[in-house]
JSON list of C-alpha atoms in Angstrom, two decimals:
[
{"chain": "A", "resi": 2, "resn": "SER", "atom": "CA", "xyz": [4.83, 4.00, 12.43]},
{"chain": "A", "resi": 3, "resn": "GLN", "atom": "CA", "xyz": [5.31, 0.55, 11.05]},
{"chain": "A", "resi": 4, "resn": "GLN", "atom": "CA", "xyz": [3.19, -2.27, 12.41]},
{"chain": "A", "resi": 5, "resn": "GLY", "atom": "CA", "xyz": [5.89, -4.82, 12.71]},
{"chain": "A", "resi": 6, "resn": "GLU", "atom": "CA", "xyz": [8.94, -6.40, 11.35]},
{"chain": "A", "resi": 7, "resn": "GLU", "atom": "CA", "xyz": [9.56, -8.48, 8.29]},
{"chain": "A", "resi": 8, "resn": "ASP", "atom": "CA", "xyz": [12.22, -11.05, 8.11]},
{"chain": "A", "resi": 9, "resn": "PRO", "atom": "CA", "xyz": [14.48, -11.32, 6.26]},
{"chain": "A", "resi": 10, "resn": "GLN", "atom": "CA", "xyz": [15.00, -7.79, 4.98]},
{"chain": "A", "resi": 11, "resn": "ALA", "atom": "CA", "xyz": [16.57, -9.19, 1.85]},
{"chain": "A", "resi": 12, "resn": "LEU", "atom": "CA", "xyz": [16.50, -12.61, 0.26]},
{"chain": "A", "resi": 13, "resn": "SER", "atom": "CA", "xyz": [18.38, -13.85, -2.78]},
{"chain": "A", "resi": 14, "resn": "ILE", "atom": "CA", "xyz": [17.54, -17.22, -4.34]},
{"chain": "A", "resi": 15, "resn": "GLN", "atom": "CA", "xyz": [17.82, -19.10, -7.60]},
{"chain": "A", "resi": 16, "resn": "GLU", "atom": "CA", "xyz": [14.93, -19.62, -9.97]},
{"chain": "A", "resi": 17, "resn": "GLY", "atom": "CA", "xyz": [12.93, -22.68, -9.02]},
{"chain": "A", "resi": 18, "resn": "GLU", "atom": "CA", "xyz": [13.66, -22.40, -5.32]},
{"chain": "A", "resi": 19, "resn": "ASN", "atom": "CA", "xyz": [11.05, -21.52, -2.72]},
{"chain": "A", "resi": 20, "resn": "ALA", "atom": "CA", "xyz": [11.06, -18.17, -0.94]},
{"chain": "A", "resi": 21, "resn": "THR", "atom": "CA", "xyz": [9.72, -17.69, 2.56]},
{"chain": "A", "resi": 22, "resn": "MET", "atom": "CA", "xyz": [9.13, -14.31, 4.14]},
{"chain": "A", "resi": 23, "resn": "ASN", "atom": "CA", "xyz": [7.95, -13.69, 7.67]},
{"chain": "A", "resi": 24, "resn": "CYS", "atom": "CA", "xyz": [6.01, -10.85, 9.19]},
{"chain": "A", "resi": 25, "resn": "SER", "atom": "CA", "xyz": [5.21, -9.95, 12.76]},
{"chain": "A", "resi": 26, "resn": "TYR", "atom": "CA", "xyz": [2.63, -7.44, 13.91]},
{"chain": "A", "resi": 27, "resn": "LYS", "atom": "CA", "xyz": [1.75, -5.79, 17.17]},
{"chain": "A", "resi": 28, "resn": "THR", "atom": "CA", "xyz": [-1.98, -5.32, 17.56]},
{"chain": "A", "resi": 29, "resn": "SER", "atom": "CA", "xyz": [-5.04, -7.52, 17.16]},
{"chain": "A", "resi": 30, "resn": "ILE", "atom": "CA", "xyz": [-6.22, -7.79, 13.58]},
{"chain": "A", "resi": 31, "resn": "ASN", "atom": "CA", "xyz": [-9.24, -8.56, 11.42]},
{"chain": "A", "resi": 32, "resn": "ASN", "atom": "CA", "xyz": [-7.09, -9.60, 8.51]},
{"chain": "A", "resi": 33, "resn": "LEU", "atom": "CA", "xyz": [-3.54, -9.49, 7.23]},
{"chain": "A", "resi": 34, "resn": "GLN", "atom": "CA", "xyz": [-2.64, -8.68, 3.65]},
{"chain": "A", "resi": 35, "resn": "TRP", "atom": "CA", "xyz": [0.42, -9.21, 1.50]},
{"chain": "A", "resi": 36, "resn": "TYR", "atom": "CA", "xyz": [1.46, -6.86, -1.27]},
{"chain": "A", "resi": 37, "resn": "ARG", "atom": "CA", "xyz": [4.20, -6.90, -3.90]},
{"chain": "A", "resi": 38, "resn": "GLN", "atom": "CA", "xyz": [5.99, -3.83, -5.16]},
{"chain": "A", "resi": 39, "resn": "ASN", "atom": "CA", "xyz": [8.24, -3.84, -8.18]},
{"chain": "A", "resi": 40, "resn": "SER", "atom": "CA", "xyz": [10.93, -1.21, -7.99]},
{"chain": "A", "resi": 41, "resn": "GLY", "atom": "CA", "xyz": [9.37, 2.25, -7.88]},
{"chain": "A", "resi": 42, "resn": "ARG", "atom": "CA", "xyz": [5.99, 0.94, -8.98]},
{"chain": "A", "resi": 43, "resn": "GLY", "atom": "CA", "xyz": [2.64, 0.61, -7.28]},
{"chain": "A", "resi": 44, "resn": "LEU", "atom": "CA", "xyz": [1.76, -2.03, -4.76]},
{"chain": "A", "resi": 45, "resn": "VAL", "atom": "CA", "xyz": [-0.14, -5.04, -5.97]},
{"chain": "A", "resi": 46, "resn": "HIS", "atom": "CA", "xyz": [-2.46, -6.87, -3.62]},
{"chain": "A", "resi": 47, "resn": "LEU", "atom": "CA", "xyz": [-1.49, -10.55, -3.51]},
{"chain": "A", "resi": 48, "resn": "ILE", "atom": "CA", "xyz": [-3.57, -12.22, -0.86]},
{"chain": "A", "resi": 49, "resn": "LEU", "atom": "CA", "xyz": [-5.66, -11.51, 2.23]},
{"chain": "A", "resi": 50, "resn": "ILE", "atom": "CA", "xyz": [-6.03, -13.86, 5.17]},
{"chain": "A", "resi": 51, "resn": "ARG", "atom": "CA", "xyz": [-8.66, -13.30, 7.79]},
{"chain": "A", "resi": 52, "resn": "SER", "atom": "CA", "xyz": [-7.94, -13.56, 11.49]},
{"chain": "A", "resi": 53, "resn": "ASN", "atom": "CA", "xyz": [-10.00, -16.76, 11.76]},
{"chain": "A", "resi": 54, "resn": "GLU", "atom": "CA", "xyz": [-8.02, -18.47, 8.98]},
{"chain": "A", "resi": 55, "resn": "ARG", "atom": "CA", "xyz": [-4.74, -20.27, 9.49]},
{"chain": "A", "resi": 56, "resn": "GLU", "atom": "CA", "xyz": [-3.64, -20.91, 5.93]},
{"chain": "A", "resi": 57, "resn": "LYS", "atom": "CA", "xyz": [-4.57, -19.71, 2.48]},
{"chain": "A", "resi": 58, "resn": "HIS", "atom": "CA", "xyz": [-3.36, -20.53, -1.02]},
{"chain": "A", "resi": 59, "resn": "SER", "atom": "CA", "xyz": [-3.40, -18.61, -4.26]},
{"chain": "A", "resi": 60, "resn": "GLY", "atom": "CA", "xyz": [-1.51, -20.13, -7.17]},
{"chain": "A", "resi": 61, "resn": "ARG", "atom": "CA", "xyz": [2.14, -20.38, -6.11]},
{"chain": "A", "resi": 62, "resn": "LEU", "atom": "CA", "xyz": [1.51, -18.38, -2.95]},
{"chain": "A", "resi": 63, "resn": "ARG", "atom": "CA", "xyz": [0.84, -19.84, 0.45]},
{"chain": "A", "resi": 64, "resn": "VAL", "atom": "CA", "xyz": [0.15, -17.64, 3.45]},
{"chain": "A", "resi": 65, "resn": "THR", "atom": "CA", "xyz": [-0.06, -18.74, 7.04]},
{"chain": "A", "resi": 66, "resn": "LEU", "atom": "CA", "xyz": [-1.28, -16.79, 10.03]},
{"chain": "A", "resi": 67, "resn": "ASP", "atom": "CA", "xyz": [-0.62, -17.45, 13.70]},
{"chain": "A", "resi": 68, "resn": "THR", "atom": "CA", "xyz": [-2.61, -14.95, 15.73]},
{"chain": "A", "resi": 69, "resn": "SER", "atom": "CA", "xyz": [-1.27, -16.32, 19.02]},
{"chain": "A", "resi": 70, "resn": "LYS", "atom": "CA", "xyz": [2.25, -15.36, 17.92]},
{"chain": "A", "resi": 71, "resn": "LYS", "atom": "CA", "xyz": [1.09, -12.33, 15.93]},
{"chain": "A", "resi": 72, "resn": "SER", "atom": "CA", "xyz": [2.96, -13.54, 12.91]},
{"chain": "A", "resi": 73, "resn": "SER", "atom": "CA", "xyz": [2.41, -14.49, 9.29]},
{"chain": "A", "resi": 74, "resn": "SER", "atom": "CA", "xyz": [4.50, -16.03, 6.57]},
{"chain": "A", "resi": 75, "resn": "LEU", "atom": "CA", "xyz": [4.38, -15.86, 2.80]},
{"chain": "A", "resi": 76, "resn": "LEU", "atom": "CA", "xyz": [5.76, -18.76, 0.79]},
{"chain": "A", "resi": 77, "resn": "ILE", "atom": "CA", "xyz": [6.37, -18.42, -2.92]},
{"chain": "A", "resi": 78, "resn": "THR", "atom": "CA", "xyz": [6.97, -21.80, -4.50]},
{"chain": "A", "resi": 79, "resn": "ALA", "atom": "CA", "xyz": [8.99, -22.48, -7.63]},
{"chain": "A", "resi": 80, "resn": "SER", "atom": "CA", "xyz": [10.11, -18.87, -7.84]},
{"chain": "A", "resi": 81, "resn": "ARG", "atom": "CA", "xyz": [10.72, -17.10, -11.14]},
{"chain": "A", "resi": 82, "resn": "ALA", "atom": "CA", "xyz": [12.88, -14.14, -12.07]},
{"chain": "A", "resi": 83, "resn": "ALA", "atom": "CA", "xyz": [9.64, -12.16, -12.48]},
{"chain": "A", "resi": 84, "resn": "ASP", "atom": "CA", "xyz": [8.98, -12.61, -8.74]},
{"chain": "A", "resi": 85, "resn": "THR", "atom": "CA", "xyz": [11.87, -10.24, -8.02]},
{"chain": "A", "resi": 86, "resn": "ALA", "atom": "CA", "xyz": [10.26, -7.43, -6.02]},
{"chain": "A", "resi": 87, "resn": "SER", "atom": "CA", "xyz": [9.70, -6.13, -2.50]},
{"chain": "A", "resi": 88, "resn": "TYR", "atom": "CA", "xyz": [7.03, -7.88, -0.48]},
{"chain": "A", "resi": 89, "resn": "PHE", "atom": "CA", "xyz": [5.10, -6.18, 2.30]},
{"chain": "A", "resi": 90, "resn": "CYS", "atom": "CA", "xyz": [2.68, -7.45, 4.87]},
{"chain": "A", "resi": 91, "resn": "ALA", "atom": "CA", "xyz": [0.02, -5.03, 6.02]},
{"chain": "A", "resi": 92, "resn": "THR", "atom": "CA", "xyz": [-2.68, -4.86, 8.62]},
{"chain": "A", "resi": 93, "resn": "VAL", "atom": "CA", "xyz": [-5.62, -2.48, 8.68]},
{"chain": "A", "resi": 94, "resn": "SER", "atom": "CA", "xyz": [-6.31, -0.07, 11.48]},
{"chain": "A", "resi": 95, "resn": "TYR", "atom": "CA", "xyz": [-10.08, 0.29, 11.29]},
{"chain": "A", "resi": 96, "resn": "ASN", "atom": "CA", "xyz": [-10.18, 2.78, 14.15]},
{"chain": "A", "resi": 97, "resn": "GLN", "atom": "CA", "xyz": [-7.72, 4.97, 12.26]},
{"chain": "A", "resi": 98, "resn": "GLY", "atom": "CA", "xyz": [-9.74, 5.36, 9.11]},
{"chain": "A", "resi": 99, "resn": "GLY", "atom": "CA", "xyz": [-8.84, 2.08, 7.49]},
{"chain": "A", "resi": 100, "resn": "LYS", "atom": "CA", "xyz": [-5.18, 2.93, 7.36]},
{"chain": "A", "resi": 101, "resn": "LEU", "atom": "CA", "xyz": [-2.91, 0.20, 6.06]},
{"chain": "A", "resi": 102, "resn": "ILE", "atom": "CA", "xyz": [0.01, -0.35, 8.39]},
{"chain": "A", "resi": 103, "resn": "PHE", "atom": "CA", "xyz": [2.89, -1.90, 6.50]},
{"chain": "A", "resi": 104, "resn": "GLY", "atom": "CA", "xyz": [5.86, -3.92, 7.59]},
{"chain": "A", "resi": 105, "resn": "GLN", "atom": "CA", "xyz": [9.32, -2.86, 6.47]},
{"chain": "A", "resi": 106, "resn": "GLY", "atom": "CA", "xyz": [9.26, -5.25, 3.55]},
{"chain": "A", "resi": 107, "resn": "THR", "atom": "CA", "xyz": [11.42, -8.07, 2.26]},
{"chain": "A", "resi": 108, "resn": "GLU", "atom": "CA", "xyz": [13.41, -7.44, -0.89]},
{"chain": "A", "resi": 109, "resn": "LEU", "atom": "CA", "xyz": [13.39, -10.64, -2.92]},
{"chain": "A", "resi": 110, "resn": "SER", "atom": "CA", "xyz": [15.85, -11.23, -5.72]},
{"chain": "A", "resi": 111, "resn": "VAL", "atom": "CA", "xyz": [15.37, -14.30, -7.89]},
{"chain": "A", "resi": 112, "resn": "LYS", "atom": "CA", "xyz": [18.33, -15.06, -10.11]},
{"chain": "A", "resi": 113, "resn": "PRO", "atom": "CA", "xyz": [17.80, -16.87, -13.39]},
{"chain": "B", "resi": 9, "resn": "GLU", "atom": "CA", "xyz": [-9.87, -3.22, -16.58]},
{"chain": "B", "resi": 10, "resn": "ALA", "atom": "CA", "xyz": [-10.39, -2.42, -12.90]},
{"chain": "B", "resi": 11, "resn": "GLN", "atom": "CA", "xyz": [-7.77, 0.06, -11.88]},
{"chain": "B", "resi": 12, "resn": "VAL", "atom": "CA", "xyz": [-6.67, 3.14, -10.02]},
{"chain": "B", "resi": 13, "resn": "THR", "atom": "CA", "xyz": [-5.19, 5.74, -12.34]},
{"chain": "B", "resi": 14, "resn": "GLN", "atom": "CA", "xyz": [-2.81, 8.39, -11.11]},
{"chain": "B", "resi": 15, "resn": "ASN", "atom": "CA", "xyz": [-1.43, 11.29, -13.09]},
{"chain": "B", "resi": 16, "resn": "PRO", "atom": "CA", "xyz": [1.17, 12.43, -13.67]},
{"chain": "B", "resi": 17, "resn": "ARG", "atom": "CA", "xyz": [3.60, 9.55, -13.32]},
{"chain": "B", "resi": 18, "resn": "TYR", "atom": "CA", "xyz": [6.56, 11.88, -12.81]},
{"chain": "B", "resi": 19, "resn": "LEU", "atom": "CA", "xyz": [6.59, 15.55, -11.85]},
{"chain": "B", "resi": 20, "resn": "ILE", "atom": "CA", "xyz": [9.38, 17.99, -11.17]},
{"chain": "B", "resi": 21, "resn": "THR", "atom": "CA", "xyz": [8.26, 21.34, -9.82]},
{"chain": "B", "resi": 22, "resn": "VAL", "atom": "CA", "xyz": [9.59, 24.37, -7.99]},
{"chain": "B", "resi": 23, "resn": "THR", "atom": "CA", "xyz": [8.97, 25.35, -4.41]},
{"chain": "B", "resi": 24, "resn": "GLY", "atom": "CA", "xyz": [5.68, 27.16, -3.93]},
{"chain": "B", "resi": 25, "resn": "LYS", "atom": "CA", "xyz": [4.07, 26.32, -7.25]},
{"chain": "B", "resi": 26, "resn": "LYS", "atom": "CA", "xyz": [0.67, 24.77, -6.60]},
{"chain": "B", "resi": 27, "resn": "LEU", "atom": "CA", "xyz": [0.11, 21.35, -8.08]},
{"chain": "B", "resi": 28, "resn": "THR", "atom": "CA", "xyz": [-2.52, 18.63, -8.19]},
{"chain": "B", "resi": 29, "resn": "VAL", "atom": "CA", "xyz": [-2.00, 14.92, -8.51]},
{"chain": "B", "resi": 30, "resn": "THR", "atom": "CA", "xyz": [-5.11, 13.24, -9.84]},
{"chain": "B", "resi": 31, "resn": "CYS", "atom": "CA", "xyz": [-6.45, 9.86, -8.81]},
{"chain": "B", "resi": 32, "resn": "SER", "atom": "CA", "xyz": [-9.37, 8.09, -10.38]},
{"chain": "B", "resi": 33, "resn": "GLN", "atom": "CA", "xyz": [-10.81, 4.62, -9.84]},
{"chain": "B", "resi": 34, "resn": "ASN", "atom": "CA", "xyz": [-13.31, 2.75, -12.01]},
{"chain": "B", "resi": 35, "resn": "MET", "atom": "CA", "xyz": [-14.46, 0.16, -9.46]},
{"chain": "B", "resi": 36, "resn": "ASN", "atom": "CA", "xyz": [-17.14, 2.17, -7.67]},
{"chain": "B", "resi": 37, "resn": "HIS", "atom": "CA", "xyz": [-15.09, 1.92, -4.49]},
{"chain": "B", "resi": 38, "resn": "GLU", "atom": "CA", "xyz": [-16.26, 3.90, -1.49]},
{"chain": "B", "resi": 39, "resn": "TYR", "atom": "CA", "xyz": [-12.89, 4.18, 0.23]},
{"chain": "B", "resi": 40, "resn": "MET", "atom": "CA", "xyz": [-9.90, 6.04, -1.16]},
{"chain": "B", "resi": 41, "resn": "SER", "atom": "CA", "xyz": [-6.65, 7.17, 0.40]},
{"chain": "B", "resi": 42, "resn": "TRP", "atom": "CA", "xyz": [-3.27, 8.72, -0.32]},
{"chain": "B", "resi": 43, "resn": "TYR", "atom": "CA", "xyz": [0.12, 7.47, 0.86]},
{"chain": "B", "resi": 44, "resn": "ARG", "atom": "CA", "xyz": [3.63, 8.70, 0.49]},
{"chain": "B", "resi": 45, "resn": "GLN", "atom": "CA", "xyz": [6.61, 6.37, 0.45]},
{"chain": "B", "resi": 46, "resn": "ASP", "atom": "CA", "xyz": [10.03, 7.49, 1.62]},
{"chain": "B", "resi": 47, "resn": "PRO", "atom": "CA", "xyz": [13.23, 5.48, 2.17]},
{"chain": "B", "resi": 48, "resn": "GLY", "atom": "CA", "xyz": [13.57, 4.45, 5.77]},
{"chain": "B", "resi": 49, "resn": "LEU", "atom": "CA", "xyz": [10.09, 5.73, 6.65]},
{"chain": "B", "resi": 50, "resn": "GLY", "atom": "CA", "xyz": [8.01, 3.31, 4.63]},
{"chain": "B", "resi": 51, "resn": "LEU", "atom": "CA", "xyz": [4.47, 4.09, 3.52]},
{"chain": "B", "resi": 52, "resn": "ARG", "atom": "CA", "xyz": [2.56, 6.71, 5.47]},
{"chain": "B", "resi": 53, "resn": "GLN", "atom": "CA", "xyz": [-1.05, 7.70, 5.00]},
{"chain": "B", "resi": 54, "resn": "ILE", "atom": "CA", "xyz": [-1.70, 11.34, 4.11]},
{"chain": "B", "resi": 55, "resn": "TYR", "atom": "CA", "xyz": [-5.49, 11.56, 3.81]},
{"chain": "B", "resi": 56, "resn": "TYR", "atom": "CA", "xyz": [-8.37, 9.19, 3.36]},
{"chain": "B", "resi": 57, "resn": "SER", "atom": "CA", "xyz": [-11.99, 9.34, 2.31]},
{"chain": "B", "resi": 58, "resn": "MET", "atom": "CA", "xyz": [-14.75, 6.99, 3.42]},
{"chain": "B", "resi": 59, "resn": "ASN", "atom": "CA", "xyz": [-17.17, 8.26, 0.78]},
{"chain": "B", "resi": 60, "resn": "VAL", "atom": "CA", "xyz": [-18.15, 11.29, -1.25]},
{"chain": "B", "resi": 61, "resn": "GLU", "atom": "CA", "xyz": [-17.68, 14.53, 0.71]},
{"chain": "B", "resi": 62, "resn": "VAL", "atom": "CA", "xyz": [-16.14, 12.62, 3.65]},
{"chain": "B", "resi": 63, "resn": "THR", "atom": "CA", "xyz": [-12.41, 13.10, 4.10]},
{"chain": "B", "resi": 64, "resn": "ASP", "atom": "CA", "xyz": [-10.08, 12.93, 7.06]},
{"chain": "B", "resi": 65, "resn": "LYS", "atom": "CA", "xyz": [-6.43, 13.32, 7.93]},
{"chain": "B", "resi": 66, "resn": "GLY", "atom": "CA", "xyz": [-3.99, 10.47, 8.04]},
{"chain": "B", "resi": 67, "resn": "ASP", "atom": "CA", "xyz": [-0.59, 10.47, 9.70]},
{"chain": "B", "resi": 68, "resn": "VAL", "atom": "CA", "xyz": [1.12, 13.18, 7.63]},
{"chain": "B", "resi": 69, "resn": "PRO", "atom": "CA", "xyz": [-1.50, 15.63, 6.32]},
{"chain": "B", "resi": 70, "resn": "GLU", "atom": "CA", "xyz": [0.51, 18.85, 6.72]},
{"chain": "B", "resi": 71, "resn": "GLY", "atom": "CA", "xyz": [0.98, 20.65, 3.43]},
{"chain": "B", "resi": 72, "resn": "TYR", "atom": "CA", "xyz": [-1.66, 18.62, 1.58]},
{"chain": "B", "resi": 73, "resn": "LYS", "atom": "CA", "xyz": [-5.33, 19.00, 0.75]},
{"chain": "B", "resi": 74, "resn": "VAL", "atom": "CA", "xyz": [-7.80, 16.60, -0.78]},
{"chain": "B", "resi": 75, "resn": "SER", "atom": "CA", "xyz": [-11.36, 16.67, -2.05]},
{"chain": "B", "resi": 76, "resn": "ARG", "atom": "CA", "xyz": [-13.93, 14.01, -2.83]},
{"chain": "B", "resi": 77, "resn": "LYS", "atom": "CA", "xyz": [-16.67, 15.59, -4.89]},
{"chain": "B", "resi": 78, "resn": "GLU", "atom": "CA", "xyz": [-17.30, 12.45, -6.91]},
{"chain": "B", "resi": 79, "resn": "LYS", "atom": "CA", "xyz": [-16.94, 8.84, -5.93]},
{"chain": "B", "resi": 80, "resn": "ARG", "atom": "CA", "xyz": [-14.36, 8.02, -8.56]},
{"chain": "B", "resi": 81, "resn": "ASN", "atom": "CA", "xyz": [-11.95, 10.94, -8.06]},
{"chain": "B", "resi": 82, "resn": "PHE", "atom": "CA", "xyz": [-9.72, 11.84, -5.13]},
{"chain": "B", "resi": 83, "resn": "PRO", "atom": "CA", "xyz": [-7.16, 14.48, -6.10]},
{"chain": "B", "resi": 84, "resn": "LEU", "atom": "CA", "xyz": [-4.20, 15.39, -3.89]},
{"chain": "B", "resi": 85, "resn": "ILE", "atom": "CA", "xyz": [-3.42, 19.08, -3.82]},
{"chain": "B", "resi": 86, "resn": "LEU", "atom": "CA", "xyz": [-0.15, 20.65, -2.74]},
{"chain": "B", "resi": 87, "resn": "GLU", "atom": "CA", "xyz": [-0.90, 24.36, -2.34]},
{"chain": "B", "resi": 88, "resn": "SER", "atom": "CA", "xyz": [2.70, 25.40, -1.78]},
{"chain": "B", "resi": 89, "resn": "PRO", "atom": "CA", "xyz": [5.05, 22.46, -2.32]},
{"chain": "B", "resi": 90, "resn": "SER", "atom": "CA", "xyz": [8.31, 22.32, -0.43]},
{"chain": "B", "resi": 91, "resn": "PRO", "atom": "CA", "xyz": [11.39, 20.10, -0.94]},
{"chain": "B", "resi": 92, "resn": "ASN", "atom": "CA", "xyz": [10.40, 17.87, 1.99]},
{"chain": "B", "resi": 93, "resn": "GLN", "atom": "CA", "xyz": [7.38, 16.81, -0.05]},
{"chain": "B", "resi": 94, "resn": "THR", "atom": "CA", "xyz": [9.67, 15.17, -2.58]},
{"chain": "B", "resi": 95, "resn": "SER", "atom": "CA", "xyz": [8.45, 11.60, -2.44]},
{"chain": "B", "resi": 96, "resn": "LEU", "atom": "CA", "xyz": [6.70, 8.72, -4.20]},
{"chain": "B", "resi": 97, "resn": "TYR", "atom": "CA", "xyz": [2.94, 9.09, -3.86]},
{"chain": "B", "resi": 98, "resn": "PHE", "atom": "CA", "xyz": [0.30, 6.39, -4.13]},
{"chain": "B", "resi": 99, "resn": "CYS", "atom": "CA", "xyz": [-3.43, 6.53, -4.31]},
{"chain": "B", "resi": 100, "resn": "ALA", "atom": "CA", "xyz": [-5.36, 3.47, -3.15]},
{"chain": "B", "resi": 101, "resn": "SER", "atom": "CA", "xyz": [-8.99, 2.41, -3.06]},
{"chain": "B", "resi": 102, "resn": "SER", "atom": "CA", "xyz": [-11.09, -0.38, -1.62]},
{"chain": "B", "resi": 103, "resn": "PRO", "atom": "CA", "xyz": [-14.80, -1.28, -1.70]},
{"chain": "B", "resi": 104, "resn": "GLY", "atom": "CA", "xyz": [-15.24, -0.27, 1.93]},
{"chain": "B", "resi": 105, "resn": "GLN", "atom": "CA", "xyz": [-14.16, -1.20, 5.39]},
{"chain": "B", "resi": 106, "resn": "GLY", "atom": "CA", "xyz": [-15.10, -4.85, 5.41]},
{"chain": "B", "resi": 107, "resn": "VAL", "atom": "CA", "xyz": [-12.74, -7.47, 6.71]},
{"chain": "B", "resi": 108, "resn": "SER", "atom": "CA", "xyz": [-12.30, -9.16, 3.35]},
{"chain": "B", "resi": 109, "resn": "TYR", "atom": "CA", "xyz": [-11.27, -6.23, 1.21]},
{"chain": "B", "resi": 110, "resn": "GLY", "atom": "CA", "xyz": [-7.83, -5.69, -0.18]},
{"chain": "B", "resi": 111, "resn": "TYR", "atom": "CA", "xyz": [-6.71, -2.35, -1.54]},
{"chain": "B", "resi": 112, "resn": "THR", "atom": "CA", "xyz": [-6.00, -1.45, -5.15]},
{"chain": "B", "resi": 113, "resn": "PHE", "atom": "CA", "xyz": [-3.09, 0.91, -5.64]},
{"chain": "B", "resi": 114, "resn": "GLY", "atom": "CA", "xyz": [-2.26, 3.27, -8.45]},
{"chain": "B", "resi": 115, "resn": "SER", "atom": "CA", "xyz": [1.12, 3.09, -10.22]},
{"chain": "B", "resi": 116, "resn": "GLY", "atom": "CA", "xyz": [2.49, 6.00, -8.26]},
{"chain": "B", "resi": 117, "resn": "THR", "atom": "CA", "xyz": [3.58, 9.58, -8.83]},
{"chain": "B", "resi": 118, "resn": "ARG", "atom": "CA", "xyz": [7.21, 10.45, -8.29]},
{"chain": "B", "resi": 119, "resn": "LEU", "atom": "CA", "xyz": [7.31, 14.07, -7.23]},
{"chain": "B", "resi": 120, "resn": "THR", "atom": "CA", "xyz": [10.46, 16.16, -6.99]},
{"chain": "B", "resi": 121, "resn": "VAL", "atom": "CA", "xyz": [10.27, 19.66, -5.52]},
{"chain": "B", "resi": 122, "resn": "VAL", "atom": "CA", "xyz": [13.34, 21.82, -6.14]}
]
């Protein structure tokens, strides 16, 4: 079963604009991870934020985590056409063999 | 280059014909796992392995087998494939179960069983 919901399910923006995706989860976590998947390809790990962190940056990516609301957001600044992909948040269930529990994903389309 | 390599990339097979999807990682990772991805159902874990000779079932293990004889390899075996195993399969690995580890995924194997 999926851990939570991602919002929006689909997002279409112009190149240069910022894209914000939100993720909610249900259980307590040690960390939350974001992955990107280009159509039909493998998932690429983007960034991991620990439960004791509130914000983390990596290049054009900014992730926030609010454990009190069980939510996270991923901001991609100055988006490019190459950012077009599906983005998933995931938590890890360590008492279920380290299983990644993914959100439903946000499909991002960046138009040139 | 650090990577997880899956083969084949695409496979079309017939019902009942045994097949193996290979997965190999070159990062000396202890943890490896298999997922399948289906529209509307998302990614579901099939099997995982904490280390050599240690494997366990995930959420959807029926119809699959795995083995972990060496640290780098974690093949997925379908003894008698059926059409409901048509899916996109991913192998993933991570250094272990620490709180700071992300997972590295292979490029995927698109399997069609007719």
